[in-house]
Short mmCIF file of C-alpha atoms in Angstrom, two decimals:
data_model
loop_
_atom_site.label_atom_id
_atom_site.label_comp_id
_atom_site.label_asym_id
_atom_site.label_seq_id
_atom_site.Cartn_x
_atom_site.Cartn_y
_atom_site.Cartn_z
CA MET A 1 -13.12 51.03 -28.63
CA ALA A 2 -12.42 49.34 -25.02
CA PRO A 3 -8.75 48.34 -24.76
CA THR A 4 -7.65 44.56 -24.92
CA LYS A 5 -7.84 43.06 -21.68
CA VAL A 6 -4.39 41.53 -20.20
CA LEU A 7 -6.07 38.16 -19.97
CA ASP A 8 -7.93 38.09 -23.07
CA PRO A 9 -7.67 34.61 -24.55
CA GLU A 10 -5.85 35.98 -27.54
CA ASN A 11 -3.49 37.79 -25.23
CA ILE A 12 -1.97 35.25 -22.97
CA ASN A 13 1.39 32.87 -23.15
CA GLU A 14 1.44 30.81 -26.12
CA ASN A 15 2.99 28.00 -24.25
CA ILE A 16 -0.28 28.20 -21.89
CA LYS A 17 -2.67 27.99 -25.24
CA ASN A 18 -0.80 25.18 -26.60
CA LEU A 19 -0.87 23.12 -23.58
CA VAL A 20 -3.10 19.87 -23.24
CA TYR A 21 -3.65 17.65 -20.32
CA ALA A 22 -6.00 14.77 -21.10
CA VAL A 23 -6.47 13.24 -17.83
CA ARG A 24 -8.60 16.52 -16.75
CA GLY A 25 -9.38 17.28 -20.33
CA GLU A 26 -12.67 16.95 -22.54
CA LEU A 27 -13.76 13.95 -21.15
CA TYR A 28 -13.51 14.81 -17.54
CA ILE A 29 -15.27 17.99 -18.39
CA ARG A 30 -17.97 15.93 -19.86
CA ALA A 31 -18.20 13.40 -17.17
CA SER A 32 -18.38 16.51 -14.48
CA GLU A 33 -21.46 17.67 -16.62
CA LEU A 34 -23.35 14.32 -16.61
CA GLN A 35 -22.62 13.93 -13.02
CA LYS A 36 -24.42 17.38 -12.42
CA GLU A 37 -27.10 16.48 -14.25
CA GLY A 38 -27.52 13.40 -11.93
CA LYS A 39 -25.69 10.59 -13.64
CA LYS A 40 -23.89 8.25 -11.94
CA ILE A 41 -20.02 8.64 -12.88
CA ILE A 42 -17.11 6.27 -12.18
CA PHE A 43 -14.14 8.34 -12.48
CA THR A 44 -11.50 5.97 -13.71
CA ASN A 45 -9.52 8.58 -15.47
CA VAL A 46 -7.03 9.53 -12.71
CA GLY A 47 -5.01 7.54 -10.41
CA ASN A 48 -6.86 8.64 -7.42
CA PRO A 49 -7.35 5.68 -4.99
CA HIS A 50 -9.04 7.22 -1.98
CA ALA A 51 -11.48 8.55 -4.36
CA LEU A 52 -12.92 5.08 -5.48
CA GLY A 53 -13.08 4.18 -2.24
CA GLN A 54 -9.44 2.78 -1.07
CA LYS A 55 -9.32 3.10 2.89
CA PRO A 56 -6.27 5.53 4.21
CA LEU A 57 -3.95 3.38 6.14
CA THR A 58 -4.77 3.85 9.98
CA PHE A 59 -1.15 4.46 11.49
CA PRO A 60 -0.25 7.35 9.25
CA ARG A 61 -3.69 9.24 9.91
CA GLN A 62 -3.44 8.81 13.64
CA VAL A 63 0.27 10.28 13.62
CA MET A 64 -0.98 13.21 11.36
CA ALA A 65 -4.25 13.82 13.76
CA LEU A 66 -1.84 14.24 16.62
CA CYS A 67 0.46 16.31 14.44
CA GLN A 68 -2.52 18.66 13.14
CA ALA A 69 -3.95 18.91 17.16
CA PRO A 70 -0.87 18.62 19.18
CA PHE A 71 -2.98 19.69 22.15
CA LEU A 72 -4.39 15.88 21.94
CA ILE A 73 -0.87 14.79 23.14
CA ASP A 74 -1.55 16.50 26.51
CA ASP A 75 -4.78 15.38 26.92
CA PRO A 76 -4.74 12.69 29.82
CA ASN A 77 -6.66 10.24 27.84
CA VAL A 78 -4.84 10.46 24.80
CA ASP A 79 -3.59 6.83 25.27
CA LEU A 80 -7.11 5.77 25.33
CA LEU A 81 -7.52 6.80 21.70
CA PHE A 82 -4.08 6.60 20.03
CA PRO A 83 -1.28 3.90 20.16
CA ALA A 84 1.91 4.73 22.11
CA ASP A 85 3.98 4.35 18.71
CA ALA A 86 1.84 6.79 17.30
CA ILE A 87 2.09 9.40 20.15
CA ALA A 88 5.83 8.91 20.27
CA ARG A 89 6.13 9.32 16.07
CA ALA A 90 3.64 12.74 16.35
CA LYS A 91 6.21 14.15 19.19
CA LEU A 92 9.35 13.26 16.90
CA TYR A 93 7.96 14.94 13.86
CA LEU A 94 6.82 18.00 15.73
CA SER A 95 10.28 18.11 17.28
CA TYR A 96 11.32 18.66 13.62
CA THR A 97 9.53 21.70 13.18
CA SER A 98 10.39 25.17 14.36
CA GLY A 99 6.41 25.72 15.14
CA GLY A 100 4.30 22.94 14.37
CA LEU A 101 2.72 22.27 11.01
CA GLY A 102 1.81 25.83 10.26
CA ALA A 103 5.54 27.18 10.18
CA TYR A 104 7.52 27.04 7.08
CA SER A 105 10.44 24.49 6.77
CA ASP A 106 13.75 24.69 4.81
CA SER A 107 12.89 25.05 1.07
CA ARG A 108 14.14 21.31 0.88
CA GLY A 109 12.19 19.88 3.67
CA LEU A 110 12.56 19.13 7.28
CA PRO A 111 16.24 17.73 7.51
CA GLY A 112 14.91 15.14 9.66
CA ILE A 113 12.62 13.73 7.34
CA ARG A 114 15.16 14.25 4.45
CA GLN A 115 17.06 12.10 6.73
CA GLU A 116 14.40 9.31 7.21
CA VAL A 117 14.58 9.34 3.03
CA CYS A 118 18.03 8.63 2.98
CA ASP A 119 17.76 5.60 5.71
CA PHE A 120 15.00 4.44 3.43
CA LEU A 121 17.20 4.56 0.30
CA LEU A 122 19.92 2.92 2.13
CA GLN A 123 18.00 0.09 3.16
CA ARG A 124 15.97 -0.17 -0.58
CA ASP A 125 19.28 -0.09 -2.39
CA GLY A 126 22.24 -0.35 -0.71
CA TYR A 127 23.83 2.67 -1.27
CA PRO A 128 23.98 5.56 1.10
CA SER A 129 22.21 9.26 -0.05
CA ASP A 130 23.09 12.87 1.08
CA PRO A 131 20.07 14.62 2.93
CA ASP A 132 21.19 17.77 1.17
CA LEU A 133 20.55 16.00 -2.15
CA ILE A 134 17.06 15.23 -1.26
CA PHE A 135 14.35 17.62 -1.98
CA LEU A 136 10.81 17.08 -0.77
CA THR A 137 7.86 18.59 -2.59
CA ASP A 138 4.26 18.72 -3.09
CA GLY A 139 3.76 15.61 -4.71
CA ALA A 140 6.08 14.26 -7.38
CA SER A 141 4.38 16.34 -10.14
CA LYS A 142 5.91 19.55 -8.31
CA GLY A 143 9.58 18.04 -8.51
CA VAL A 144 9.17 17.18 -12.02
CA MET A 145 8.17 20.71 -12.91
CA GLN A 146 10.95 22.18 -10.89
CA LEU A 147 13.54 20.02 -12.79
CA LEU A 148 12.24 20.36 -16.51
CA ASN A 149 12.14 24.35 -15.61
CA ILE A 150 15.86 24.40 -14.79
CA ILE A 151 16.77 21.65 -17.66
CA VAL A 152 14.99 23.40 -20.54
CA ARG A 153 16.28 26.45 -21.66
CA ASP A 154 14.57 27.20 -25.10
CA LYS A 155 12.77 25.35 -27.60
CA LYS A 156 15.90 23.92 -28.98
CA ASP A 157 16.17 21.76 -25.73
CA GLY A 158 14.51 18.50 -26.18
CA ILE A 159 13.45 16.07 -23.27
CA LEU A 160 13.16 12.19 -24.69
CA CYS A 161 9.46 11.06 -23.34
CA PRO A 162 8.15 7.43 -23.60
CA ILE A 163 5.07 6.92 -26.06
CA PRO A 164 2.54 6.62 -24.39
CA GLN A 165 3.45 8.97 -21.76
CA TYR A 166 1.97 10.69 -18.48
CA PRO A 167 0.71 14.04 -19.81
CA LEU A 168 2.74 15.83 -16.78
CA TYR A 169 5.47 15.61 -18.99
CA SER A 170 4.31 16.94 -22.45
CA ALA A 171 2.14 19.71 -20.69
CA THR A 172 5.06 20.81 -18.57
CA ILE A 173 7.55 20.64 -21.37
CA GLU A 174 5.38 22.72 -23.52
CA LEU A 175 4.70 25.00 -20.50
CA VAL A 176 8.63 25.56 -20.12
CA GLY A 177 9.25 26.00 -23.70
CA GLY A 178 10.78 23.17 -24.54
CA THR A 179 10.57 20.49 -27.15
CA LEU A 180 9.16 16.66 -26.70
CA VAL A 181 11.43 14.24 -28.20
CA PRO A 182 9.25 10.91 -28.69
CA TYR A 183 10.27 7.31 -27.83
CA TYR A 184 7.86 4.83 -28.77
CA LEU A 185 7.29 1.91 -26.20
CA ASN A 186 6.89 -1.66 -28.01
CA GLU A 187 2.98 -2.61 -27.55
CA GLU A 188 3.72 -6.26 -28.99
CA ASN A 189 6.55 -6.67 -26.73
CA ASN A 190 4.47 -5.89 -23.37
CA TRP A 191 5.29 -2.08 -23.86
CA GLY A 192 9.08 -2.69 -23.79
CA LEU A 193 12.07 -0.51 -24.46
CA ASP A 194 13.74 -0.35 -27.69
CA ILE A 195 16.98 1.18 -27.69
CA LYS A 196 17.05 1.09 -31.38
CA ASP A 197 14.21 3.41 -31.58
CA LEU A 198 15.79 5.50 -28.74
CA ARG A 199 19.06 6.15 -30.61
CA GLN A 200 17.04 7.03 -34.16
CA GLN A 201 14.94 9.37 -31.99
CA VAL A 202 17.95 11.18 -30.84
CA ALA A 203 19.68 11.17 -34.20
CA ALA A 204 16.60 12.42 -36.06
CA ALA A 205 15.90 15.40 -33.06
CA ARG A 206 19.84 16.40 -33.50
CA ASN A 207 19.55 16.51 -37.09
CA LYS A 208 16.72 19.21 -36.52
CA GLY A 209 19.08 21.10 -34.14
CA ILE A 210 17.35 19.91 -31.09
CA ASN A 211 19.56 19.70 -27.99
CA VAL A 212 18.59 16.46 -26.22
CA ARG A 213 19.04 16.99 -22.76
CA ALA A 214 17.04 14.33 -20.66
CA LEU A 215 15.15 11.36 -20.79
CA VAL A 216 12.04 10.50 -19.04
CA PHE A 217 11.13 6.91 -18.16
CA ILE A 218 8.55 5.79 -15.92
CA ASN A 219 8.94 2.60 -13.97
CA PRO A 220 6.37 0.77 -13.47
CA GLY A 221 4.68 2.56 -16.33
CA ASN A 222 1.94 4.97 -16.78
CA PRO A 223 -0.36 4.37 -18.55
CA THR A 224 1.02 1.02 -20.05
CA GLY A 225 1.60 -0.45 -16.57
CA GLN A 226 4.99 -2.34 -17.63
CA CYS A 227 8.03 -3.26 -15.00
CA LEU A 228 11.66 -2.54 -16.24
CA SER A 229 13.76 -5.39 -16.00
CA GLU A 230 17.56 -4.82 -14.58
CA SER A 231 18.34 -5.58 -18.08
CA ASN A 232 16.01 -2.43 -19.42
CA LEU A 233 17.47 -0.29 -16.75
CA ARG A 234 21.29 -1.18 -17.64
CA ASP A 235 20.85 -0.46 -21.54
CA LEU A 236 18.94 3.02 -20.24
CA ILE A 237 22.07 3.88 -18.04
CA GLU A 238 24.47 3.10 -20.73
CA PHE A 239 22.63 4.61 -23.82
CA CYS A 240 22.43 7.92 -21.29
CA HIS A 241 26.04 7.85 -20.43
CA ASN A 242 27.03 7.55 -24.13
CA GLU A 243 24.68 10.31 -25.11
CA ASN A 244 25.41 12.63 -22.32
CA ILE A 245 21.64 12.67 -21.49
CA LEU A 246 20.30 13.31 -17.85
CA MET A 247 18.06 10.65 -16.49
CA LEU A 248 14.64 11.24 -14.96
CA ALA A 249 13.28 8.29 -13.10
CA ASP A 250 9.83 8.42 -12.15
CA GLU A 251 9.45 5.51 -9.91
CA VAL A 252 6.19 6.91 -7.93
CA TYR A 253 4.52 3.16 -8.67
CA GLN A 254 7.43 1.15 -7.01
CA GLN A 255 4.88 -0.19 -4.23
CA ASN A 256 2.62 -1.32 -7.15
CA ILE A 257 3.61 -4.75 -8.48
CA TYR A 258 1.20 -7.47 -9.40
CA GLN A 259 3.60 -10.17 -10.77
CA ASP A 260 6.49 -11.80 -9.14
CA GLU A 261 8.73 -12.04 -12.35
CA ARG A 262 9.93 -8.32 -12.54
CA PRO A 263 10.27 -6.90 -9.04
CA PHE A 264 10.79 -2.90 -8.99
CA LEU A 265 14.35 -2.28 -9.08
CA SER A 266 15.28 1.47 -8.76
CA ALA A 267 17.42 3.19 -11.27
CA LYS A 268 19.90 4.55 -8.65
CA LYS A 269 20.91 0.78 -7.55
CA VAL A 270 21.18 -0.45 -10.91
CA LEU A 271 23.21 2.49 -11.74
CA MET A 272 25.57 2.20 -8.66
CA ASP A 273 25.88 -1.64 -9.25
CA LEU A 274 27.33 -0.83 -12.71
CA GLY A 275 30.44 0.93 -11.11
CA LEU A 276 32.87 3.17 -12.72
CA PRO A 277 32.45 5.23 -14.93
CA TYR A 278 28.59 4.88 -14.74
CA SER A 279 27.96 5.45 -11.20
CA LYS A 280 30.01 8.54 -11.06
CA GLU A 281 29.12 10.28 -14.31
CA VAL A 282 25.58 9.31 -14.97
CA GLU A 283 23.04 12.29 -13.93
CA LEU A 284 20.13 10.84 -12.36
CA VAL A 285 16.96 12.38 -10.73
CA SER A 286 14.31 9.90 -8.86
CA PHE A 287 11.02 10.87 -8.07
CA HIS A 288 8.70 9.06 -5.53
CA THR A 289 5.39 9.95 -3.94
CA VAL A 290 2.78 9.09 -0.95
CA SER A 291 -0.07 9.38 -3.51
CA LYS A 292 0.50 6.12 -4.95
CA GLY A 293 1.02 2.64 -3.61
CA TYR A 294 -1.10 1.30 -0.87
CA TRP A 295 -0.93 5.00 0.52
CA GLY A 296 -2.88 6.42 -2.16
CA GLU A 297 -2.63 9.86 -0.36
CA CYS A 298 -3.01 11.89 -3.32
CA GLY A 299 -4.63 14.89 -1.56
CA GLN A 300 -1.85 15.32 0.76
CA ARG A 301 0.91 16.33 -1.81
CA GLY A 302 4.00 14.48 -0.39
CA GLY A 303 6.98 13.63 -2.61
CA TYR A 304 10.44 13.87 -3.10
CA PHE A 305 13.44 13.88 -5.75
CA GLU A 306 17.04 12.70 -5.17
CA LEU A 307 19.79 14.10 -7.03
CA THR A 308 22.36 11.69 -7.95
CA ASN A 309 25.81 13.10 -9.56
CA ILE A 310 24.30 16.44 -10.04
CA HIS A 311 26.99 19.55 -10.18
CA PRO A 312 26.78 21.10 -6.96
CA LYS A 313 26.29 24.51 -8.51
CA ALA A 314 23.27 23.21 -10.30
CA VAL A 315 21.76 21.80 -6.90
CA ASP A 316 22.16 25.43 -5.51
CA GLU A 317 20.10 26.70 -8.50
CA LEU A 318 17.40 24.22 -7.99
CA TYR A 319 17.57 25.35 -4.06
CA LYS A 320 16.64 28.63 -5.74
CA VAL A 321 13.77 27.43 -7.45
CA ALA A 322 12.38 25.50 -4.48
CA SER A 323 12.75 28.59 -2.36
CA ILE A 324 10.38 30.76 -4.27
CA SER A 325 7.49 28.91 -2.93
CA LEU A 326 9.36 29.09 0.35
CA SER A 327 8.59 25.52 1.56
CA PRO A 328 6.72 22.41 0.58
CA ASN A 329 3.46 21.80 2.51
CA VAL A 330 4.74 20.29 5.91
CA PRO A 331 1.88 17.71 6.37
CA GLY A 332 2.83 16.27 3.05
CA GLN A 333 6.21 16.06 4.14
CA ILE A 334 5.39 14.25 7.53
CA PHE A 335 3.49 12.03 4.85
CA VAL A 336 6.33 11.39 3.34
CA GLY A 337 8.19 10.53 6.60
CA LEU A 338 5.43 7.91 7.31
CA MET A 339 6.08 6.25 3.70
CA VAL A 340 9.61 5.76 3.98
CA ASN A 341 9.57 4.73 7.70
CA PRO A 342 6.51 2.89 8.71
CA PRO A 343 6.06 0.72 11.63
CA LYS A 344 8.36 -1.87 12.29
CA PRO A 345 7.86 -5.35 13.38
CA ASN A 346 7.78 -5.02 16.83
CA ASP A 347 5.92 -1.78 17.26
CA ILE A 348 2.72 -2.02 18.40
CA SER A 349 0.60 -0.58 15.42
CA TYR A 350 3.04 -3.10 12.65
CA PRO A 351 0.42 -5.81 12.97
CA ARG A 352 -2.46 -3.47 11.53
CA TYR A 353 -0.42 -1.80 9.29
CA LEU A 354 0.82 -5.13 7.69
CA GLN A 355 -2.66 -6.60 7.36
CA GLU A 356 -4.10 -3.01 6.11
CA SER A 357 -1.50 -2.42 3.26
CA LYS A 358 -1.15 -6.39 2.28
CA SER A 359 -4.87 -6.53 1.90
CA ILE A 360 -4.87 -3.35 -0.37
CA LEU A 361 -2.16 -4.77 -2.49
CA GLU A 362 -3.44 -8.33 -2.93
CA SER A 363 -6.62 -6.55 -3.97
CA LEU A 364 -5.03 -4.68 -6.58
CA ARG A 365 -3.08 -7.78 -8.13
CA ARG A 366 -7.02 -9.29 -8.44
CA ARG A 367 -8.34 -6.40 -10.05
CA ALA A 368 -5.28 -5.86 -12.57
CA HIS A 369 -6.26 -9.69 -13.60
CA ILE A 370 -10.05 -8.98 -13.62
CA MET A 371 -9.62 -5.86 -15.66
CA THR A 372 -6.83 -7.38 -18.30
CA ASP A 373 -8.93 -10.87 -18.69
CA GLY A 374 -12.31 -8.70 -18.84
CA PHE A 375 -10.81 -6.13 -21.83
CA ASN A 376 -9.25 -9.26 -23.60
CA SER A 377 -12.55 -11.10 -23.85
CA CYS A 378 -14.08 -7.99 -25.71
CA ARG A 379 -14.66 -7.50 -29.24
CA ASN A 380 -11.80 -5.93 -30.85
CA ILE A 381 -9.92 -5.34 -27.81
CA THR A 382 -6.35 -6.55 -26.98
CA CYS A 383 -4.67 -5.80 -23.58
CA ASN A 384 -1.51 -6.42 -21.78
CA PHE A 385 -1.19 -7.58 -18.14
CA THR A 386 -0.92 -4.62 -16.02
CA GLU A 387 2.12 -5.92 -14.26
CA GLY A 388 2.55 -2.59 -12.22
CA ALA A 389 1.31 0.85 -11.37
CA MET A 390 -2.55 1.16 -11.62
CA TYR A 391 -3.75 1.32 -15.09
CA SER A 392 -4.86 -0.64 -17.93
CA PHE A 393 -4.18 0.84 -21.58
CA PRO A 394 -6.39 -1.59 -24.01
CA LYS A 395 -6.22 -1.53 -27.55
CA VAL A 396 -9.70 -0.67 -29.28
CA LYS A 397 -9.71 -1.58 -33.14
CA LEU A 398 -12.41 0.78 -34.30
CA PRO A 399 -14.34 -0.09 -37.57
CA PRO A 400 -13.67 2.35 -40.49
CA ALA A 401 -17.46 3.25 -40.01
CA ALA A 402 -16.63 4.46 -36.42
CA VAL A 403 -13.31 6.40 -37.59
CA ALA A 404 -15.92 8.09 -40.25
CA ALA A 405 -18.48 8.91 -37.82
CA ALA A 406 -15.90 10.41 -35.45
CA LYS A 407 -14.38 12.55 -38.37
CA ALA A 408 -18.04 13.93 -39.04
CA ALA A 409 -18.55 14.57 -35.63
CA GLY A 410 -14.97 16.80 -35.13
CA LYS A 411 -13.54 14.47 -32.57
CA ALA A 412 -10.53 11.96 -32.63
CA PRO A 413 -11.60 8.43 -33.06
CA ASP A 414 -10.31 7.20 -29.67
CA VAL A 415 -12.09 10.61 -28.06
CA PHE A 416 -15.55 9.52 -29.96
CA TYR A 417 -15.29 6.09 -28.57
CA CYS A 418 -14.63 7.27 -25.01
CA ILE A 419 -17.43 9.77 -25.06
CA LYS A 420 -19.72 7.16 -26.10
CA LEU A 421 -18.57 4.91 -23.49
CA LEU A 422 -19.04 7.74 -20.86
CA GLU A 423 -22.56 8.65 -21.62
CA ALA A 424 -23.62 4.77 -22.10
CA THR A 425 -22.19 3.62 -18.94
CA GLY A 426 -20.96 6.60 -16.58
CA ILE A 427 -17.34 5.09 -17.03
CA SER A 428 -14.85 7.83 -17.25
CA THR A 429 -11.71 7.00 -18.98
CA VAL A 430 -9.07 8.87 -20.80
CA PRO A 431 -8.35 8.45 -24.93
CA GLY A 432 -5.04 7.06 -26.01
CA SER A 433 -4.38 9.94 -28.12
CA GLY A 434 -3.91 12.21 -24.37
CA PHE A 435 -0.76 9.95 -23.70
CA GLY A 436 0.47 9.47 -27.35
CA GLN A 437 0.30 6.39 -29.53
CA LYS A 438 1.48 4.72 -33.10
CA GLU A 439 -0.18 6.23 -35.93
CA GLY A 440 -3.37 4.38 -36.87
CA THR A 441 -3.68 2.64 -33.46
CA PHE A 442 -6.63 3.59 -30.70
CA HIS A 443 -6.57 3.12 -26.93
CA LEU A 444 -8.17 4.29 -23.74
CA ARG A 445 -6.57 4.41 -20.29
CA THR A 446 -8.81 3.31 -17.17
CA THR A 447 -7.39 3.06 -13.35
CA ILE A 448 -7.76 -0.53 -12.10
CA LEU A 449 -8.86 1.40 -8.92
CA PRO A 450 -12.70 0.54 -8.85
CA SER A 451 -13.52 -1.73 -5.86
CA GLU A 452 -13.14 -5.14 -6.15
CA GLU A 453 -16.79 -5.99 -5.49
CA ASP A 454 -17.60 -3.23 -8.32
CA MET A 455 -15.02 -4.64 -10.92
CA PRO A 456 -17.01 -7.18 -12.51
CA GLU A 457 -19.92 -5.22 -12.73
CA VAL A 458 -17.75 -2.17 -14.31
CA MET A 459 -16.13 -4.81 -16.58
CA GLN A 460 -19.48 -6.54 -17.42
CA MET A 461 -21.43 -2.70 -18.54
CA PHE A 462 -17.78 -2.37 -20.59
CA LYS A 463 -18.08 -5.53 -22.28
CA LYS A 464 -22.05 -4.76 -23.27
CA PHE A 465 -21.46 -1.32 -24.35
CA ASN A 466 -18.25 -2.29 -26.69
CA ASP A 467 -20.67 -5.06 -28.47
CA GLU A 468 -22.91 -2.78 -29.18
CA PHE A 469 -20.53 -0.19 -30.51
CA MET A 470 -18.97 -2.73 -32.66
CA SER A 471 -21.99 -4.39 -33.89
CA ALA A 472 -23.21 -0.60 -34.69
CA TYR A 473 -20.12 0.30 -36.78
CA GLU A 474 -19.12 -3.06 -38.34
CA GLY A 475 -22.76 -3.50 -40.01
CA PRO A 476 -24.48 -0.59 -41.83
CA SER A 477 -22.93 2.75 -41.02
CA GLU A 478 -25.55 4.08 -38.64
CA PRO A 479 -25.65 6.46 -35.81
CA PHE A 480 -24.74 4.90 -32.77
CA SER A 481 -27.48 5.09 -30.23
CA ARG A 482 -28.75 3.45 -26.89
#
């Protein structure tokens, strides 16, 4: 009898076997299969702006081109192809490195770019930052994974996560062997926070022997799209102070704001504004990335996190974790520098940069309205307005016959609905169960990223599908077909 292989499916890490990541899960795999068969697929399952037609900003790509091919800087005709400020910035970034983009950097990232992050944070919040407490990372996700890896010690360590939540958190908590402690956002109150529910969840977890060590919040929200008010953030800070819980502030969508009532406020600014004892005692880690906003540079894998009120020896331990990978990728670091230090009003490239970034944000704002209005015009669907981020998370009231048909097919009801939507229209979404939802409710998440020109047709296809689906299952219980 042959010996069991080391990587036999029954012989691998149990944490991996229990891991679920819905954004690239069953629906995505089915969409990829249909695409191979020749069906046109609209991938709205992941916030991937460039894949859906968003054009990259010109200035950062010019700088990156020169950094990647520094021999161009010495070409006598370089100024015919590149503006002077892009050439100057490329020279600056190359001077930060020990051998260009092909050389390792410090495990926290290039000091010069970490200083640029500090300058950005000072301008944004009005409070100074320490470059030694800035860690540049391969996208915000890598930073989240590093922090959860050092926070979670065993299964008795709990991490508070909003429900619905971005599955990076549930998957990583499972991977590192911790326990997710849910707290529920209030859909009827525009996905607002409920401090009373937070307290109840912490008490319930502690009664089960769970040591609640950290709280995740996503502002603006993913998948829910809400923006936290200053009052919400103060309540969270006071709660974490009273309960001795570390705060993990996912602020990667801070550029994506589509209303004027609640502008983005960072957790650090609100924390510092509160003053003592909070400003010196609440442990906070804040994350940002080049993947979102009007940058949308998902494939460049650039991000950072800032540590506030973290014990110096714990910072040293984090440095050890970061050092395992030697350094974050250097091109991604340079994109972080460009994001936090874009062209200024007197720079040659500023007018074009302003026009490009403003055009993207204004279009996203319009698309947020088109999609929200479209969903709310559909039978049995309600949807809160996407105040920020880049997603809609509509609630779908599924008829009992559809729920029964899903059960007969061995599918969760919202998975069943999303598969039918995909097969009928080519629209690839993510079922709400992949993010968590209240018992008895069903949702789906879609990005607002299809091009503005395509958005009316996308919503028309969705509405037609939904009308036919609802008619099929609210009438006689018959299989749905097209």
